[in-house]
Structures are given as C-alpha cells and as structure tokens.
PDB file of C-alpha atoms in Angstrom:
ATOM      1  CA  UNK H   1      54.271  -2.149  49.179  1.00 77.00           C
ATOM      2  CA  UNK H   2      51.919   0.273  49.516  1.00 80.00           C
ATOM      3  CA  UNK H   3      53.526   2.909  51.435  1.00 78.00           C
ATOM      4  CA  UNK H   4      55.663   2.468  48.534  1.00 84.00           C
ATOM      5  CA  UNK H   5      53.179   2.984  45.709  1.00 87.00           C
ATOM      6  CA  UNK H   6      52.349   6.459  47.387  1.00 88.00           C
ATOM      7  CA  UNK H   7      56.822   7.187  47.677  1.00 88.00           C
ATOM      8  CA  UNK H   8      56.621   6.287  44.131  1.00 92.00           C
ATOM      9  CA  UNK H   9      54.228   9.693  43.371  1.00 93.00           C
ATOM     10  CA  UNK H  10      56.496  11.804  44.593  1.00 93.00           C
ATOM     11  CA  UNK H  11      60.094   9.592  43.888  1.00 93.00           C
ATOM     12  CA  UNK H  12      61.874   6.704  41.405  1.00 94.00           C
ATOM     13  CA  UNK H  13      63.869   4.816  43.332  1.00 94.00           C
ATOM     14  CA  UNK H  14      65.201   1.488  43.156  1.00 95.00           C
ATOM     15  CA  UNK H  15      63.588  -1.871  44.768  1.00 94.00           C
ATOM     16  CA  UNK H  16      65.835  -5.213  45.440  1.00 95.00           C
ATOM     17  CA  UNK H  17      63.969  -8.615  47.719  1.00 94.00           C
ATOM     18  CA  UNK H  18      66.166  -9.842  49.702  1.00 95.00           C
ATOM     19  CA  UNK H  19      66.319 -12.898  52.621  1.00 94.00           C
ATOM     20  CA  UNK H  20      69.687 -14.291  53.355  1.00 94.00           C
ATOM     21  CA  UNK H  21      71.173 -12.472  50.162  1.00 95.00           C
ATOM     22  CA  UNK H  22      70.018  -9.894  47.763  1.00 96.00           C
ATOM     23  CA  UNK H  23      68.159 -10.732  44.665  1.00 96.00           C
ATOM     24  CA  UNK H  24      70.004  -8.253  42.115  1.00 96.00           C
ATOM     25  CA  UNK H  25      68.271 -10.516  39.410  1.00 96.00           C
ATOM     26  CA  UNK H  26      64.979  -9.257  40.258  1.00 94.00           C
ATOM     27  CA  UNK H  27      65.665  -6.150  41.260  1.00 94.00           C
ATOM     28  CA  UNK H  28      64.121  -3.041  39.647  1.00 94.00           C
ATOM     29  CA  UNK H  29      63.471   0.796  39.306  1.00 94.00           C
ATOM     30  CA  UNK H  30      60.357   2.024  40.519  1.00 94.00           C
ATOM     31  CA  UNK H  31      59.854   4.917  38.119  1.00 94.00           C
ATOM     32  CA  UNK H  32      58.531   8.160  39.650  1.00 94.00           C
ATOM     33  CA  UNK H  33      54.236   7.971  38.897  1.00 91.00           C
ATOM     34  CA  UNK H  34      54.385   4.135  37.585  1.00 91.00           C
ATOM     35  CA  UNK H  35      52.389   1.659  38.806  1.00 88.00           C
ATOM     36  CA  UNK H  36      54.254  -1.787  39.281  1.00 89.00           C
ATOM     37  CA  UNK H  37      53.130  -4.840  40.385  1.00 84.00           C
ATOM     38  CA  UNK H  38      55.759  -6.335  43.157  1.00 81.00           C
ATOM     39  CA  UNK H  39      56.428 -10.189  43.698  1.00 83.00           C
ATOM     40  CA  UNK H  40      57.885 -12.401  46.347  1.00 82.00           C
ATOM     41  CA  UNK H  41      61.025 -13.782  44.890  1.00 87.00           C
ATOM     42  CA  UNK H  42      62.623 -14.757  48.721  1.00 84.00           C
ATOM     43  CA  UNK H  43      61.239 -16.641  51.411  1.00 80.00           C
ATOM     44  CA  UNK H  44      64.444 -17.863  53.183  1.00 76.00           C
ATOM     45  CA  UNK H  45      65.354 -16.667  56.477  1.00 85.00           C
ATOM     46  CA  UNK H  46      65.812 -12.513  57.186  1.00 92.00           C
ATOM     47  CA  UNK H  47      69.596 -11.460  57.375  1.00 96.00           C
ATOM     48  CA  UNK H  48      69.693  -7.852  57.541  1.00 97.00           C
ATOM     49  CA  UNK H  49      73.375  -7.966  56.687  1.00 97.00           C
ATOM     50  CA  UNK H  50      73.011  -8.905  53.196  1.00 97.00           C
ATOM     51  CA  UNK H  51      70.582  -5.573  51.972  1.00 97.00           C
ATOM     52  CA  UNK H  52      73.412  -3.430  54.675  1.00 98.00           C
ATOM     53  CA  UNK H  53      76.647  -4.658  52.791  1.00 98.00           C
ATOM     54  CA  UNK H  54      74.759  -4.683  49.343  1.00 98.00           C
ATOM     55  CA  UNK H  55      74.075  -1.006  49.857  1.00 98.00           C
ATOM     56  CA  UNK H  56      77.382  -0.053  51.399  1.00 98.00           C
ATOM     57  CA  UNK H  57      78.951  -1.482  47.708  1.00 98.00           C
ATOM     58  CA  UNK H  58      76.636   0.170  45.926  1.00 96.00           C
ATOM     59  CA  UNK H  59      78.718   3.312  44.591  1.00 96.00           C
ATOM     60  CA  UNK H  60      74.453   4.704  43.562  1.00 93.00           C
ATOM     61  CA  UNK H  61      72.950   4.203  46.523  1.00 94.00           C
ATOM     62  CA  UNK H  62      72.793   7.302  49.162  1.00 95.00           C
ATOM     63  CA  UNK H  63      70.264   5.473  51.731  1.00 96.00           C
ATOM     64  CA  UNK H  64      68.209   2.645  51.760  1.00 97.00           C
ATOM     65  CA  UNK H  65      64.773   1.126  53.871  1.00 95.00           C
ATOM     66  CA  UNK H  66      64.669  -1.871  54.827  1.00 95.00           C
ATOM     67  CA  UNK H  67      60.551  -3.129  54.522  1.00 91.00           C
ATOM     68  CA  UNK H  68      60.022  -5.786  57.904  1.00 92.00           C
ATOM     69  CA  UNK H  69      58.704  -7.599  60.752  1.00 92.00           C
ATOM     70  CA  UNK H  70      62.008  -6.916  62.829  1.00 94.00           C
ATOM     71  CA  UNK H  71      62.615 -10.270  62.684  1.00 93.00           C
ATOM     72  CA  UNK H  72      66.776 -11.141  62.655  1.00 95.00           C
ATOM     73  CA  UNK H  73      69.659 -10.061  64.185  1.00 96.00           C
ATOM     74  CA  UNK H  74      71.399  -6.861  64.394  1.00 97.00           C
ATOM     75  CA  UNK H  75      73.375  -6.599  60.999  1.00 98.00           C
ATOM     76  CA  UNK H  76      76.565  -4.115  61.305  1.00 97.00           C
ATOM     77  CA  UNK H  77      76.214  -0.334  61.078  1.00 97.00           C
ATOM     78  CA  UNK H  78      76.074   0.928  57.299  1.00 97.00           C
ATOM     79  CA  UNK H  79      78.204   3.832  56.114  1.00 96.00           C
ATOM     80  CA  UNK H  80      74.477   5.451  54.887  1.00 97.00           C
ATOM     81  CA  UNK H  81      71.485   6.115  56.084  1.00 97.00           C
ATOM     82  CA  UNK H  82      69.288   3.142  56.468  1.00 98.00           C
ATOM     83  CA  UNK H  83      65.155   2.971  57.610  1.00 97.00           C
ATOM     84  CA  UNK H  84      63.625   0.353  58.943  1.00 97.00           C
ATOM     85  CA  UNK H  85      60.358   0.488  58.240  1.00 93.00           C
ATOM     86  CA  UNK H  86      58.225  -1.999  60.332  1.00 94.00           C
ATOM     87  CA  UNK H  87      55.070  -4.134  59.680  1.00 90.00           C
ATOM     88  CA  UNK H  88      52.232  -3.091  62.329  1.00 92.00           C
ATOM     89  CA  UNK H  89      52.344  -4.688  65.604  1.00 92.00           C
ATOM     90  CA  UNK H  90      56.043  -5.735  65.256  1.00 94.00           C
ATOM     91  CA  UNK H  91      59.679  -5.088  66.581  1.00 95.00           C
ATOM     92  CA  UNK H  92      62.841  -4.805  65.637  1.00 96.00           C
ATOM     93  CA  UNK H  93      64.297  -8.015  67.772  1.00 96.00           C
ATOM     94  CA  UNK H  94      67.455  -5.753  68.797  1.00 95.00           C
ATOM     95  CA  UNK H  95      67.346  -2.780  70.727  1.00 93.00           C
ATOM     96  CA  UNK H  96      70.527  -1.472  70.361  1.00 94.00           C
ATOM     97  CA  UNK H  97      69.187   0.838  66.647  1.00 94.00           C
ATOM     98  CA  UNK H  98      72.716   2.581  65.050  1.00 96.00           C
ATOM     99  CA  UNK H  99      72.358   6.908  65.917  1.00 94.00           C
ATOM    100  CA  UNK H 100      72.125   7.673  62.200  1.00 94.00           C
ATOM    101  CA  UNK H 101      69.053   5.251  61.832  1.00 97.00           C
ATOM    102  CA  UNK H 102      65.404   5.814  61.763  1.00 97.00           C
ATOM    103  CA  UNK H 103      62.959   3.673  62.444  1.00 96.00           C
ATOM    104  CA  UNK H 104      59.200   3.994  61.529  1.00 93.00           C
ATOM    105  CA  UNK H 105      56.267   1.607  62.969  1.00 93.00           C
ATOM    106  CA  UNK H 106      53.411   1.334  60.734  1.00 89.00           C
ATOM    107  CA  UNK H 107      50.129   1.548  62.206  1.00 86.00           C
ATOM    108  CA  UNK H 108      47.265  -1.015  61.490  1.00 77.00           C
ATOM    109  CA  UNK H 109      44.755   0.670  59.618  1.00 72.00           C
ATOM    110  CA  UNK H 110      41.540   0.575  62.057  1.00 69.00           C
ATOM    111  CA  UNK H 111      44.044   2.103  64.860  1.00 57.00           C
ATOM    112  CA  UNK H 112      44.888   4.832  61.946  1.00 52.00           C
ATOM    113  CA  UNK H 113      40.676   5.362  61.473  1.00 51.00           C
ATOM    114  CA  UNK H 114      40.050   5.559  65.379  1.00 53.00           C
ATOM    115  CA  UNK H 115      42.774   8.486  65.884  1.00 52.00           C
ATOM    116  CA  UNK H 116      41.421  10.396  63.418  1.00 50.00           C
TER     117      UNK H 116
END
C-alpha cells in the first residue's frame, strides 16, 4: 500500500480487496493527496479472474493493477489494461503474461539502498 500512498500524490483512483471475489462493499476512492488507512477484508484463496471480469464490467474503469505475490492461475485476458504489480522476491506462477500487460517487480528495500 505504499507504492500506493505515493500514486495517491499525484492520482484518485479507486481501491477494491479482492480473493476469490471482489469486495465492492469495501471498496473505496482514494482521493488525490488523502491519506487513508487500508484494511484486510479477504484472506481466501487468490483468483485473479474475479478483479479481471469485475473490471471488464466496470463501464468506469480504463485499467486496473492488480497488488500480489503471483500466486494463482492465469485468469483470462481483460479487454483493458491490467498491471501486476508484484511483492519483492515473488512470481507470477504463469508465464504465459497477455501482450497488452505490464508487469512490475518490486524491489526489497536494502537491494533498493545497495544500488544506489
């Protein structure tokens, strides 16, 4: 969540938890230069086809990210952009990443202070 508290400076955007399904109860704008303070409202298994149709519905939403460890199958290509951006030291567990995705490995923070 902090990579994005520092989006949030610059963009409002919307936030939604999701495991097996989306959580559209709990789901929230993140206001452009607001603080928030983010719970854990899942802790099912990781389905990366509910957050891919959910978005694809969503008439609103241009692109989404999808905050993980890699951890699940391959959910179906999306009609919009989708990110995946990764916890450090982890995978996606499929290989096979749609062209129009992007994928982005975060970097554990001593490795980030010994490059510099």
């Amino acid at each position: 969540f902090g990579e994005l508290a520092s989006l949030s400076r610059k963009a409002t955007f919307k936030v939604y938890y999701f495991d097996t399904e989306v959580d559209v109860k709990n789901g929230f704008v993140w206001r452009r230069g607001t603080a928030v303070n983010p719970k854990r409202t899942r802790c099912g298994g990781t389905d990366f086809e509910a957050p891919t149709k959910f978005a694809d519905s969503q008439k609103d939403i241009d692109a989404f990210i999808i905050l993980t460890d890699g951890g699940a199958p391959k959910p179906s290509s999306s009609r919009k952009r989708r990110a995946w951006i990764l916890d450090p030291g982890h995978e996606l567990d499929f290989k096979d990443i749609d062209s129009k995705d992007i994928v982005i490995k975060m970097k554990h923070p001593e490795k980030k202070a010994q490059a510099a």
